[in-house]
PDB file of C-alpha atoms in Angstrom:
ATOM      1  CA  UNK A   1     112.018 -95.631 -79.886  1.00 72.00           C
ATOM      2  CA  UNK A   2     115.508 -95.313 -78.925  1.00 81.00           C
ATOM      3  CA  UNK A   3     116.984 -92.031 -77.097  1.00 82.00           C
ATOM      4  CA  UNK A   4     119.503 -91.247 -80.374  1.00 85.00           C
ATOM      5  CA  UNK A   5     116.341 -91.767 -82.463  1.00 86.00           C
ATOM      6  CA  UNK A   6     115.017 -88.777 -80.580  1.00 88.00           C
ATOM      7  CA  UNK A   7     118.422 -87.272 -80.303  1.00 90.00           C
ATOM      8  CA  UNK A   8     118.635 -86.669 -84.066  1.00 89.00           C
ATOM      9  CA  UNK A   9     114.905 -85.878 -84.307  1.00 90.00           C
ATOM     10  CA  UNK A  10     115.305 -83.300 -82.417  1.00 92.00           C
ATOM     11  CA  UNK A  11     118.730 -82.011 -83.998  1.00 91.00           C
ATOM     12  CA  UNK A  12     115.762 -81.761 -87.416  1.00 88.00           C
ATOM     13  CA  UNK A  13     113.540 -79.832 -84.959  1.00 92.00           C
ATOM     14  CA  UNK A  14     117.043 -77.533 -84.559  1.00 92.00           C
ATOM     15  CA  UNK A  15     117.747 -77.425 -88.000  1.00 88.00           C
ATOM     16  CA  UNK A  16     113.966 -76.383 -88.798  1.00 89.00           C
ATOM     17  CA  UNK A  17     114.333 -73.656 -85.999  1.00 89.00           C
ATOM     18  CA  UNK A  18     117.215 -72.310 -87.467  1.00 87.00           C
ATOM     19  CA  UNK A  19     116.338 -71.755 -90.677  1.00 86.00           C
ATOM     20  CA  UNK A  20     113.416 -70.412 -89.382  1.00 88.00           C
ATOM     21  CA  UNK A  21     115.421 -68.048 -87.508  1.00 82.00           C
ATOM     22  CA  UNK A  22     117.716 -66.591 -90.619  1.00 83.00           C
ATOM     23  CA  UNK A  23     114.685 -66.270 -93.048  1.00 84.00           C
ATOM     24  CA  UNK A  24     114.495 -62.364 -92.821  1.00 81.00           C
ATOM     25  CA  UNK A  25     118.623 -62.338 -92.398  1.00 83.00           C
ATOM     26  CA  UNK A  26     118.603 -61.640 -96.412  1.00 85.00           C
ATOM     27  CA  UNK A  27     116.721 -58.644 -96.000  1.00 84.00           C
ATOM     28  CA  UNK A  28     118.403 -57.574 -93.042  1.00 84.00           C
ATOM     29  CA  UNK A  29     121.808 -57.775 -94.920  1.00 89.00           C
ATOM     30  CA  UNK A  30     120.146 -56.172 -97.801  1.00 90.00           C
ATOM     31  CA  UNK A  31     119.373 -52.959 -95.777  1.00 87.00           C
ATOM     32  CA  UNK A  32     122.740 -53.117 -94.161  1.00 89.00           C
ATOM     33  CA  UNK A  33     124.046 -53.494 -97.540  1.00 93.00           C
ATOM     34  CA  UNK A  34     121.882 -50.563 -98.930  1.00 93.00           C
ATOM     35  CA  UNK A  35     122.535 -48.118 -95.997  1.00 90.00           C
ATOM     36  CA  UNK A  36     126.539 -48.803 -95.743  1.00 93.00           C
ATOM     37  CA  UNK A  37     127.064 -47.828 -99.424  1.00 95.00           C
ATOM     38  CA  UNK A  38     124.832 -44.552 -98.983  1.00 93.00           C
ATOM     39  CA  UNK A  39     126.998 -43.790 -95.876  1.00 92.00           C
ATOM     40  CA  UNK A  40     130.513 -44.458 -97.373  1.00 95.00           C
ATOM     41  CA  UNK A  41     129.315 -42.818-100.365  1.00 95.00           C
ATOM     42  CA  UNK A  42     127.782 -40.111 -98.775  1.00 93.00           C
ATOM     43  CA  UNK A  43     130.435 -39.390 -95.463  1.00 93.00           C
ATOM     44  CA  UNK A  44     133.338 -40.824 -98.193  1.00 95.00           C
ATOM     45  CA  UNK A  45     132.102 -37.553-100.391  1.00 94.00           C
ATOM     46  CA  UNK A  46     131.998 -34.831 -97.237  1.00 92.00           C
ATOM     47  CA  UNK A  47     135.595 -36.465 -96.212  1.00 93.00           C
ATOM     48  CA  UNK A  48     136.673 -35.274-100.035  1.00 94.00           C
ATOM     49  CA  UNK A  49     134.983 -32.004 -99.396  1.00 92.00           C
ATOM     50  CA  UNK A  50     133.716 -32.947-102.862  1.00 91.00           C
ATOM     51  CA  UNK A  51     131.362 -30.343-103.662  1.00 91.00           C
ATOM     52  CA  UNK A  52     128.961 -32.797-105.106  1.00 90.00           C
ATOM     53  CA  UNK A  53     128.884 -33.934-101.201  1.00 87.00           C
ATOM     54  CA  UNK A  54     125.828 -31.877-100.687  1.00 85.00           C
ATOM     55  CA  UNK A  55     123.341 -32.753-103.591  1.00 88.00           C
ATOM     56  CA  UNK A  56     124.398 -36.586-103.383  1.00 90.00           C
ATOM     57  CA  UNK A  57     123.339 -37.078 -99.927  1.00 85.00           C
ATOM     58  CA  UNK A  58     119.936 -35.831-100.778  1.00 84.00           C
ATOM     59  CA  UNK A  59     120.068 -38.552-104.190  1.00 90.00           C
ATOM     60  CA  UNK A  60     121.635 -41.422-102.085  1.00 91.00           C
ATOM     61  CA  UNK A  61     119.134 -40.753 -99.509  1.00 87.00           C
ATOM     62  CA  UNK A  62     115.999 -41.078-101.532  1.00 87.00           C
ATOM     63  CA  UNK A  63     117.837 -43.939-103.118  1.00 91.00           C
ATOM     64  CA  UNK A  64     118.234 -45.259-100.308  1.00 89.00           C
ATOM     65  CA  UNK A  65     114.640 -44.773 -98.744  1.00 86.00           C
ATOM     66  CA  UNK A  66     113.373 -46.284-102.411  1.00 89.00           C
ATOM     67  CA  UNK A  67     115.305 -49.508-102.495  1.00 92.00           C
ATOM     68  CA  UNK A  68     114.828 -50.408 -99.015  1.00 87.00           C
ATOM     69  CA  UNK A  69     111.174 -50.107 -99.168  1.00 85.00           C
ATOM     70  CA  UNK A  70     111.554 -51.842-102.846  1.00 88.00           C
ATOM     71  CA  UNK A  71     112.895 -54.933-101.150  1.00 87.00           C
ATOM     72  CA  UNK A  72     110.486 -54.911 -98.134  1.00 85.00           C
ATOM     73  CA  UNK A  73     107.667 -55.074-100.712  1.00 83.00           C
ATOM     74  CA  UNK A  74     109.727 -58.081-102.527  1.00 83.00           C
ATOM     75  CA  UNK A  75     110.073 -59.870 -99.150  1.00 83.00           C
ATOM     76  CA  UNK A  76     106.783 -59.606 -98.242  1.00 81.00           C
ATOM     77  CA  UNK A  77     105.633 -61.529-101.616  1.00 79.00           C
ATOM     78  CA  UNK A  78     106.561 -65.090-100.373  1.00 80.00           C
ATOM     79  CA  UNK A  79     107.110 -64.549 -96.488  1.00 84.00           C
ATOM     80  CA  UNK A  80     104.190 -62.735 -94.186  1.00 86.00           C
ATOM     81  CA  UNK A  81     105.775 -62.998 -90.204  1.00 86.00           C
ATOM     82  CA  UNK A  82     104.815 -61.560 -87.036  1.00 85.00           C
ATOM     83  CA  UNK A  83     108.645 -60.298 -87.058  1.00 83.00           C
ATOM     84  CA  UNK A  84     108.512 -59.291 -90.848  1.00 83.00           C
ATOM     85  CA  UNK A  85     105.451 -57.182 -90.196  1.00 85.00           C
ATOM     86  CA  UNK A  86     107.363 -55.360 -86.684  1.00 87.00           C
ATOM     87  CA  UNK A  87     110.234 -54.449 -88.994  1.00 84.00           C
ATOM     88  CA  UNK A  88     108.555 -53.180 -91.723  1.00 84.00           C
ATOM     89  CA  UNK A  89     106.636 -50.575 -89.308  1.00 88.00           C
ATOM     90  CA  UNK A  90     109.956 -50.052 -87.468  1.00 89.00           C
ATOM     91  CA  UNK A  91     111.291 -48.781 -90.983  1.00 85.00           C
ATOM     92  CA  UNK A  92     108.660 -46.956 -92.032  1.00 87.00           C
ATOM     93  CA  UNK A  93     108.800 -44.947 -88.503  1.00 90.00           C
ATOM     94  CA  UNK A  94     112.249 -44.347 -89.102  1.00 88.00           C
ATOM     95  CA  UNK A  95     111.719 -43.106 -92.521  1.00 86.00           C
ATOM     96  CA  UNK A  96     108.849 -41.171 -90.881  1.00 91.00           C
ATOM     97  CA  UNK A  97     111.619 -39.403 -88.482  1.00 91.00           C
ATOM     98  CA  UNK A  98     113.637 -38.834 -91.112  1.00 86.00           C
ATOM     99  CA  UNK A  99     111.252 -36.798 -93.038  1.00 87.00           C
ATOM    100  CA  UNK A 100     110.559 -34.521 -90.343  1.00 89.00           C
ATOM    101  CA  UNK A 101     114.109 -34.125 -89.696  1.00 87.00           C
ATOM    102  CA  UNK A 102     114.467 -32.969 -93.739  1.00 84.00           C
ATOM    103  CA  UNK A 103     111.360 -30.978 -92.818  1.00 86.00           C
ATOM    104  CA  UNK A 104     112.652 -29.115 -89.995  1.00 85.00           C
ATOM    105  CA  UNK A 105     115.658 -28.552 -92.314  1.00 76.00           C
ATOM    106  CA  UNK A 106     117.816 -25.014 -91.841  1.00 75.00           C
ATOM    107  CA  UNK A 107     116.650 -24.334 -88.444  1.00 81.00           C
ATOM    108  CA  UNK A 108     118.363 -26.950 -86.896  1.00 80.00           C
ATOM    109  CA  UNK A 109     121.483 -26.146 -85.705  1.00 80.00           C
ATOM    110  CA  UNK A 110     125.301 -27.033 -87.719  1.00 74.00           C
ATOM    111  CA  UNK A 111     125.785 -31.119 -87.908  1.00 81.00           C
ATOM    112  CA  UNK A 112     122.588 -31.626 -85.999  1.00 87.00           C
ATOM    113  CA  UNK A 113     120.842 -33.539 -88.831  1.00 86.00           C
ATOM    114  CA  UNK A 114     123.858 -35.558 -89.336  1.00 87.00           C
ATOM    115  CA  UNK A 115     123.673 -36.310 -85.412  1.00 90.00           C
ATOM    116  CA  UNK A 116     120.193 -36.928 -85.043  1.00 91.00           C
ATOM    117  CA  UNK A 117     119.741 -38.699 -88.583  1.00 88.00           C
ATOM    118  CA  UNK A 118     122.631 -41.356 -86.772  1.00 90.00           C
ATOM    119  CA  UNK A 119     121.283 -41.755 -83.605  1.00 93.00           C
ATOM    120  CA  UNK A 120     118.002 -42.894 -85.520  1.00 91.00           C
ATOM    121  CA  UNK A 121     119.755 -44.847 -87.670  1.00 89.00           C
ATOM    122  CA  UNK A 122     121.480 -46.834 -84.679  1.00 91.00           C
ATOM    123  CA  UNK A 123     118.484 -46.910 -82.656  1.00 93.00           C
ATOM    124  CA  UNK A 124     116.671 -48.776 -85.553  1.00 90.00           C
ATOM    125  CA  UNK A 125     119.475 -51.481 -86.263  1.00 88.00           C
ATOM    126  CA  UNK A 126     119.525 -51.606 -82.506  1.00 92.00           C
ATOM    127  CA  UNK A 127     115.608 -52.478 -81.952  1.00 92.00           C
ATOM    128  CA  UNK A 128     115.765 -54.616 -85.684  1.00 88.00           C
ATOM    129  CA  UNK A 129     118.159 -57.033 -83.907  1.00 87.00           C
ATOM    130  CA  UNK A 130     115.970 -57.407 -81.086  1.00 90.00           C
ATOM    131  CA  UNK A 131     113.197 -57.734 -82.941  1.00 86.00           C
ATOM    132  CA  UNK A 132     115.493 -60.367 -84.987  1.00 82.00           C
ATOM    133  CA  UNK A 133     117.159 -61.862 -82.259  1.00 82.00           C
ATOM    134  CA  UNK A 134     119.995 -61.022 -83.891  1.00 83.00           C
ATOM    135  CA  UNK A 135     122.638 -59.792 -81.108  1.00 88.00           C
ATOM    136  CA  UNK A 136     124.975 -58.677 -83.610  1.00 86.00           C
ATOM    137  CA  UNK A 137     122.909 -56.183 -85.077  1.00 86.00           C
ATOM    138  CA  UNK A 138     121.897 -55.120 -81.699  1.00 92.00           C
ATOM    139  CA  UNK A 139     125.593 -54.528 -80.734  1.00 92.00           C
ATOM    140  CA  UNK A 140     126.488 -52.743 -84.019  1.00 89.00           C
ATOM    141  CA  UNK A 141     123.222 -50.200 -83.508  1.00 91.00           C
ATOM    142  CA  UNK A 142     124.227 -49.405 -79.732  1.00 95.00           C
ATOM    143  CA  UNK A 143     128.272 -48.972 -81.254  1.00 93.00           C
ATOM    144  CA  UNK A 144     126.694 -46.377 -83.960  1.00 91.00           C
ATOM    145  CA  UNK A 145     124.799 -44.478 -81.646  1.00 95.00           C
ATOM    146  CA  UNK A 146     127.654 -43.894 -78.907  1.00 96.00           C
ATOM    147  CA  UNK A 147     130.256 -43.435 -81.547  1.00 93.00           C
ATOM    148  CA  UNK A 148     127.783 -40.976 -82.867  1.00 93.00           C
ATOM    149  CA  UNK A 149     127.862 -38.825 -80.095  1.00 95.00           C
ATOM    150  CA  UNK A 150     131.270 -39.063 -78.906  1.00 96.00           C
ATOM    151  CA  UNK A 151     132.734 -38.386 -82.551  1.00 94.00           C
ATOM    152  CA  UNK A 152     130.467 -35.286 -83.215  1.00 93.00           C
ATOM    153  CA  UNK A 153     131.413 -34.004 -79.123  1.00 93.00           C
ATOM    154  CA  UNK A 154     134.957 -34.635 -79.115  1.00 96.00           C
ATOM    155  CA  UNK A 155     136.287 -35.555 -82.708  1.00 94.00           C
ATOM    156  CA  UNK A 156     134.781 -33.380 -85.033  1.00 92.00           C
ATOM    157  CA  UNK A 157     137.480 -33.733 -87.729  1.00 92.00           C
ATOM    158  CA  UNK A 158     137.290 -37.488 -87.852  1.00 94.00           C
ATOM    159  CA  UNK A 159     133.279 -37.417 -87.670  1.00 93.00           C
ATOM    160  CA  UNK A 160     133.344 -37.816 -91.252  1.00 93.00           C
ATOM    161  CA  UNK A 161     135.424 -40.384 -92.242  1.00 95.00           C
ATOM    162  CA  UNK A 162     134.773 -42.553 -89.233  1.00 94.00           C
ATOM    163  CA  UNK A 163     131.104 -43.051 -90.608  1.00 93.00           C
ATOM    164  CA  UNK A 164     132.220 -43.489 -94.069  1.00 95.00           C
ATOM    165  CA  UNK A 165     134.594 -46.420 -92.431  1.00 95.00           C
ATOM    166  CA  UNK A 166     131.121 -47.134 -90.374  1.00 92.00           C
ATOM    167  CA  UNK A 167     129.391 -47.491 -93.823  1.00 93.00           C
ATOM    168  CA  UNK A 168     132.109 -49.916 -95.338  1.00 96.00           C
ATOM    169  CA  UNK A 169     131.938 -52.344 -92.209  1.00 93.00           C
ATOM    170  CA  UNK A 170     127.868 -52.451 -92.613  1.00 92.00           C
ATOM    171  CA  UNK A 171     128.066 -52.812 -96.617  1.00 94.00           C
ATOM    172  CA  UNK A 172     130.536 -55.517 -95.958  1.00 95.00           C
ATOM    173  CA  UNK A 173     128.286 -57.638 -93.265  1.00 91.00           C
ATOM    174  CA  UNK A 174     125.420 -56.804 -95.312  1.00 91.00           C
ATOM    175  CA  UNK A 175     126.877 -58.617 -98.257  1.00 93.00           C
ATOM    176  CA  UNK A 176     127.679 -61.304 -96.067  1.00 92.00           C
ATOM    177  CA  UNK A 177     124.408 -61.856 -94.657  1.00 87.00           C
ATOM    178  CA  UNK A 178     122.651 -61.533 -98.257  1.00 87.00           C
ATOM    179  CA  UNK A 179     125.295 -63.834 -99.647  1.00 86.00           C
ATOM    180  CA  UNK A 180     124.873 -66.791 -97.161  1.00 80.00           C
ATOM    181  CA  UNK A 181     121.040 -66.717 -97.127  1.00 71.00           C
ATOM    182  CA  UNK A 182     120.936 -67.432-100.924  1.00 63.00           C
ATOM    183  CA  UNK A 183     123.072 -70.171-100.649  1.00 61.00           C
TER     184      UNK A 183
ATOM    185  CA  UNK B   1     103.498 -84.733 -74.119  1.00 64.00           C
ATOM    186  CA  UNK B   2     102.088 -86.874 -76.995  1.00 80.00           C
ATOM    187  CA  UNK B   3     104.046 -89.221 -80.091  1.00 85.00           C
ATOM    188  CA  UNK B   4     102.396 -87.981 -83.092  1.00 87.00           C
ATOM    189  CA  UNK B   5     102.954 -90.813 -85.737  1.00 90.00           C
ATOM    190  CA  UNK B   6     102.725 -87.856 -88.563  1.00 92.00           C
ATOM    191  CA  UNK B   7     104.916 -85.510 -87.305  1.00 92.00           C
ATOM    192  CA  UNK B   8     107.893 -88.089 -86.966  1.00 89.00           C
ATOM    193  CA  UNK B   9     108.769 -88.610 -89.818  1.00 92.00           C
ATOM    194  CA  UNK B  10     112.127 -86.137 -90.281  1.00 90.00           C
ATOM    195  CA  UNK B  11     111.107 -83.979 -92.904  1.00 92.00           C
ATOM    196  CA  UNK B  12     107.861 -83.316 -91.446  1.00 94.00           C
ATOM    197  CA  UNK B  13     109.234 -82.556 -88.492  1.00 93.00           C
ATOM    198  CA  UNK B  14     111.678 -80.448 -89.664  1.00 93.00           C
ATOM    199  CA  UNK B  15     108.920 -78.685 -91.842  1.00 94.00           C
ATOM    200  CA  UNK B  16     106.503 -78.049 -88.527  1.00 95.00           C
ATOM    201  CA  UNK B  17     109.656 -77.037 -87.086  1.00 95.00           C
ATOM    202  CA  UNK B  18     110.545 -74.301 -89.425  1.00 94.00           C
ATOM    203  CA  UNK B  19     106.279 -73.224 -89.644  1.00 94.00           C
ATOM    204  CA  UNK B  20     106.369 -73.207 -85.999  1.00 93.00           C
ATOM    205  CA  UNK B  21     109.382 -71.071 -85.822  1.00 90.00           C
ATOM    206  CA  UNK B  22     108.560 -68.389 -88.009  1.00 89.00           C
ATOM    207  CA  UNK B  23     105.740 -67.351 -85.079  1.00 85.00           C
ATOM    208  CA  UNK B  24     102.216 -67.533 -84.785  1.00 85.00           C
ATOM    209  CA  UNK B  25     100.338 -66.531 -88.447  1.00 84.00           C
ATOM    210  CA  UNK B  26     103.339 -66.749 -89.945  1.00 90.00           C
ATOM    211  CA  UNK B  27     102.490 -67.791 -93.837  1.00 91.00           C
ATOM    212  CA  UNK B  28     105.405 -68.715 -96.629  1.00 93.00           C
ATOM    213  CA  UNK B  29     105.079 -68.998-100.090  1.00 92.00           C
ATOM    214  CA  UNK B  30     105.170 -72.710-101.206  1.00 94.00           C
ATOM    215  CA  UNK B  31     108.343 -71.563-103.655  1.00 91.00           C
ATOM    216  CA  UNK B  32     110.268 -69.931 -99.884  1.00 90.00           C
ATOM    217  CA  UNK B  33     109.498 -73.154 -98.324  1.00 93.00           C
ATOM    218  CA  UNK B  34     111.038 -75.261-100.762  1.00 93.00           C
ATOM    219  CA  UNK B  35     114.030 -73.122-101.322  1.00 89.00           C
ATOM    220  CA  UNK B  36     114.189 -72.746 -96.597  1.00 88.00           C
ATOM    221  CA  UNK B  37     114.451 -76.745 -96.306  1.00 90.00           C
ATOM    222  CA  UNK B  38     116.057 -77.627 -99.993  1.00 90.00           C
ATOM    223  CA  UNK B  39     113.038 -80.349-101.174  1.00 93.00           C
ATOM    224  CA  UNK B  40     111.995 -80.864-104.130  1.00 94.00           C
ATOM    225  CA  UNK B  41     108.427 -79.594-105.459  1.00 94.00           C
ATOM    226  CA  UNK B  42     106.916 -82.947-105.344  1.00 95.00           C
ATOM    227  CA  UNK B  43     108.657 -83.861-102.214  1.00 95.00           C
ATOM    228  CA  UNK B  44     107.360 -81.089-100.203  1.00 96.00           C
ATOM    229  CA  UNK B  45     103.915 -81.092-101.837  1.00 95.00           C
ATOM    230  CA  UNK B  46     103.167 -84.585-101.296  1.00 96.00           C
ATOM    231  CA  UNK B  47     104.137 -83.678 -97.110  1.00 96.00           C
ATOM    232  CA  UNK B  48     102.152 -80.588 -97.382  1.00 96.00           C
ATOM    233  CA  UNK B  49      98.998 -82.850 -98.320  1.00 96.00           C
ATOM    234  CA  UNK B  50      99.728 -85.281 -95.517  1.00 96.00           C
ATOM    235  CA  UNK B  51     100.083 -82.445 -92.635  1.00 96.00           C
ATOM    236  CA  UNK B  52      97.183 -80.392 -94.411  1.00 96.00           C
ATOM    237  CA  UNK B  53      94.663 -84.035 -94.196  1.00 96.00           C
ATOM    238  CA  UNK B  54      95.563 -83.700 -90.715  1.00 95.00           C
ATOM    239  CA  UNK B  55      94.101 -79.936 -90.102  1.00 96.00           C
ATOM    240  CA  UNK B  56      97.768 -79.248 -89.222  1.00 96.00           C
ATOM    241  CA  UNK B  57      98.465 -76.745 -91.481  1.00 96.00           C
ATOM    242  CA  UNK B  58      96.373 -74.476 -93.503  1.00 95.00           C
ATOM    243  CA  UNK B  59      97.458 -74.051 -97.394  1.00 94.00           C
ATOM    244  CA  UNK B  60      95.662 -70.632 -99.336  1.00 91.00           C
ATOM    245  CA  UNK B  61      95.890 -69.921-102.449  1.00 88.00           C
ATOM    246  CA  UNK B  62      96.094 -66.007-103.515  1.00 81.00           C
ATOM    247  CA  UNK B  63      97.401 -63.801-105.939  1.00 78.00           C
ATOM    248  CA  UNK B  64     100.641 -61.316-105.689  1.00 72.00           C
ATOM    249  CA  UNK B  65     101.393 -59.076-108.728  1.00 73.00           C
ATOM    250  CA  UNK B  66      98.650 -61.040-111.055  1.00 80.00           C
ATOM    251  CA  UNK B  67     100.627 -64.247-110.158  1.00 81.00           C
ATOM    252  CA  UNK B  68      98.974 -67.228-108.581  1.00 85.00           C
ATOM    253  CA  UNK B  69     100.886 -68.126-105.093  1.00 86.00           C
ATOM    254  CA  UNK B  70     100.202 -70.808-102.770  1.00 91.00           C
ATOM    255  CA  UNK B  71     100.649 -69.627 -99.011  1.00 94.00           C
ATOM    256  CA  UNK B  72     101.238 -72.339 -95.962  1.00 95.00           C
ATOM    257  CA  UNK B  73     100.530 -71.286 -92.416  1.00 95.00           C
ATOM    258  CA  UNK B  74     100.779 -73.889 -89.336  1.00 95.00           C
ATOM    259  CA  UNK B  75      97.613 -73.672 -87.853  1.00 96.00           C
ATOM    260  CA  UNK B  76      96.772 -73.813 -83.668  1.00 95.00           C
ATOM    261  CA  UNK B  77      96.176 -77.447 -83.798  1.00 96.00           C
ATOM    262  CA  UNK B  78      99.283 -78.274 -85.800  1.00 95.00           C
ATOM    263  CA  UNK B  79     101.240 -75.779 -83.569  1.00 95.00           C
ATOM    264  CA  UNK B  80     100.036 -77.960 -80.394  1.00 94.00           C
ATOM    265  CA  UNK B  81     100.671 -81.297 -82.179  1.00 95.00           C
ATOM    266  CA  UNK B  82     104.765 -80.019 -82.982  1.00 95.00           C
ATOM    267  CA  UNK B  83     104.927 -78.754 -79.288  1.00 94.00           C
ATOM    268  CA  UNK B  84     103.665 -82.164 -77.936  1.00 94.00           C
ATOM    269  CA  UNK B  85     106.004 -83.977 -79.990  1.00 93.00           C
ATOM    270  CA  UNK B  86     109.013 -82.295 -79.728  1.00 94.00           C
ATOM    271  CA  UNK B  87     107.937 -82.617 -75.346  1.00 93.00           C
ATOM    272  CA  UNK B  88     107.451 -86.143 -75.901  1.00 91.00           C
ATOM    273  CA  UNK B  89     110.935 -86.786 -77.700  1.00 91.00           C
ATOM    274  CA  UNK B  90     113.003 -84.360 -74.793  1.00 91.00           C
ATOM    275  CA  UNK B  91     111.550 -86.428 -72.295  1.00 90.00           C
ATOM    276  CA  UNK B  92     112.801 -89.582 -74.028  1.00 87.00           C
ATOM    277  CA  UNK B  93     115.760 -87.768 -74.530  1.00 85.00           C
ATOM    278  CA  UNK B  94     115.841 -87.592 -70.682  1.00 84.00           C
ATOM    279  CA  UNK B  95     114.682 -90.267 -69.612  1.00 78.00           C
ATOM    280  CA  UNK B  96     115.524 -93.542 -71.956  1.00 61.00           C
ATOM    281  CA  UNK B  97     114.155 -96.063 -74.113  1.00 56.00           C
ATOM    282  CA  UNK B  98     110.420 -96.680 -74.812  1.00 57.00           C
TER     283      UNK B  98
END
């Protein structure tokens, strides 16, 4: 055998790696896709001061919760991974957070559900693209959490709108990543 | 480091490539496969009988919703066979004609 025989033998192995690699980028891109629209729905209603802004968070949210664990189930019909199985228990944690943060409810103090609802919400991108090996994702959950905190400290009035921006930037990628793993 | 005569041929390889990268117990469903490395059904079933003669991959058959589904998981000697392979072929790659 000749070294470019094994040269492009090994560019298949790649390929085969690869593809590996982006299997569970659909579903990825699906949550991102799910999650942005709740959030630029959601944030784009409180930026309105719609008064609908209250009841609609608590309809995109179970939405939200419903399709995302809707499309985990659907994923997990034709692909069973080590990785698959992490995220899925990562998500269900988070969702597990969440409820005790809807739990705990009035006695936490103004914005604090919106804070702490974020920071989860970053830190669970954040540990998906590790779990991915998707820098990107790990980048974009480390830029929600600090924007998070600095926005709700220091720039209150733009806390808002900045995550219903936030929202538009994740639907967007999220399309983008559902969109090139069904081609 | 060993040539594995099976495993050479390019769409096998690529096919152990994409089983071994999914991680250990990975399974797909034979209908994910075909879609992940664009073959045809009869193209990727005939390979999937070749690797499966060869105990290097493990094909179940099971149920999801009612529906019948055929699962394919690399199993620990198939996973050993791709990794000697692909070792054999970087050291070519290295070092030069054989």
């Amino acid at each position: 055998m000749r070294r470019e025989e094994a040269r492009d033998l090994l560019a298949e192995v790649r390929e085969g790696e690869t593809r590996a690699r982006r299997t569970l980028d659909p579903f990825l891109g699906g949550l991102l896709l799910i999650w942005g629209t709740v959030y630029l729905a959601g944030y784009g209603l409180v930026t309105l001061r719609s008064p609908l802004a209250g009841p609609a968070w608590a309809a995109l949210s179970v939405a939200g919760f419903l399709l995302s664990y809707g499309l985990g189930f659907r994923v997990a019909g034709h692909l069973r991974t080590p990785s698959g199985r992490a995220l899925g228990a990562l998500w269900a944690g988070f969702g597990l957070a969440f409820l005790a943060l809807v739990l705990a409810g009035d006695r936490l103090a103004d914005g604090a559900f919106s804070l702490a609802v974020n920071l989860l919400v970053g830190l669970a991108l954040w540990q998906s693209g590790v779990l991915l090996a998707r820098p990107p994702a790990t980048a974009a959950g480390a830029a929600l959490m600090l924007a998070n905190a600095l926005l709700f400290a220091y720039l209150p009035g733009i806390y808002a709108p900045a995550l219903a921006g936030a929202g538009l930037l994740a639907a967007g990628a999220g399309l983008w990543m559902v969109r090139r793993g069904l081609r | 480091m060993a040539f594995d005569e099976l495993i050479h041929q390019p769409t096998r390889l690529r096919l152990m490539a994409y089983l071994a990268g999914l991680g250990p117990d990975a399974r797909v469903e034979f209908g994910a496969l075909k879609r992940a490395l664009d073959l045809t059904e009869g193209n990727l079933s005939r390979h999937l009988a070749k690797l499966e003669e060869a105990g290097y991959l493990a094909i179940e058959k099971g149920y999801v919703k009612r529906r019948p589904r055929t699962w394919v998981r690399l199993t620990g000697r198939g996973r050993d066979a791709f990794a000697a392979h692909v070792a054999f072929l970087e050291e070519l790659l290295k070092g030069g004609d054989r």
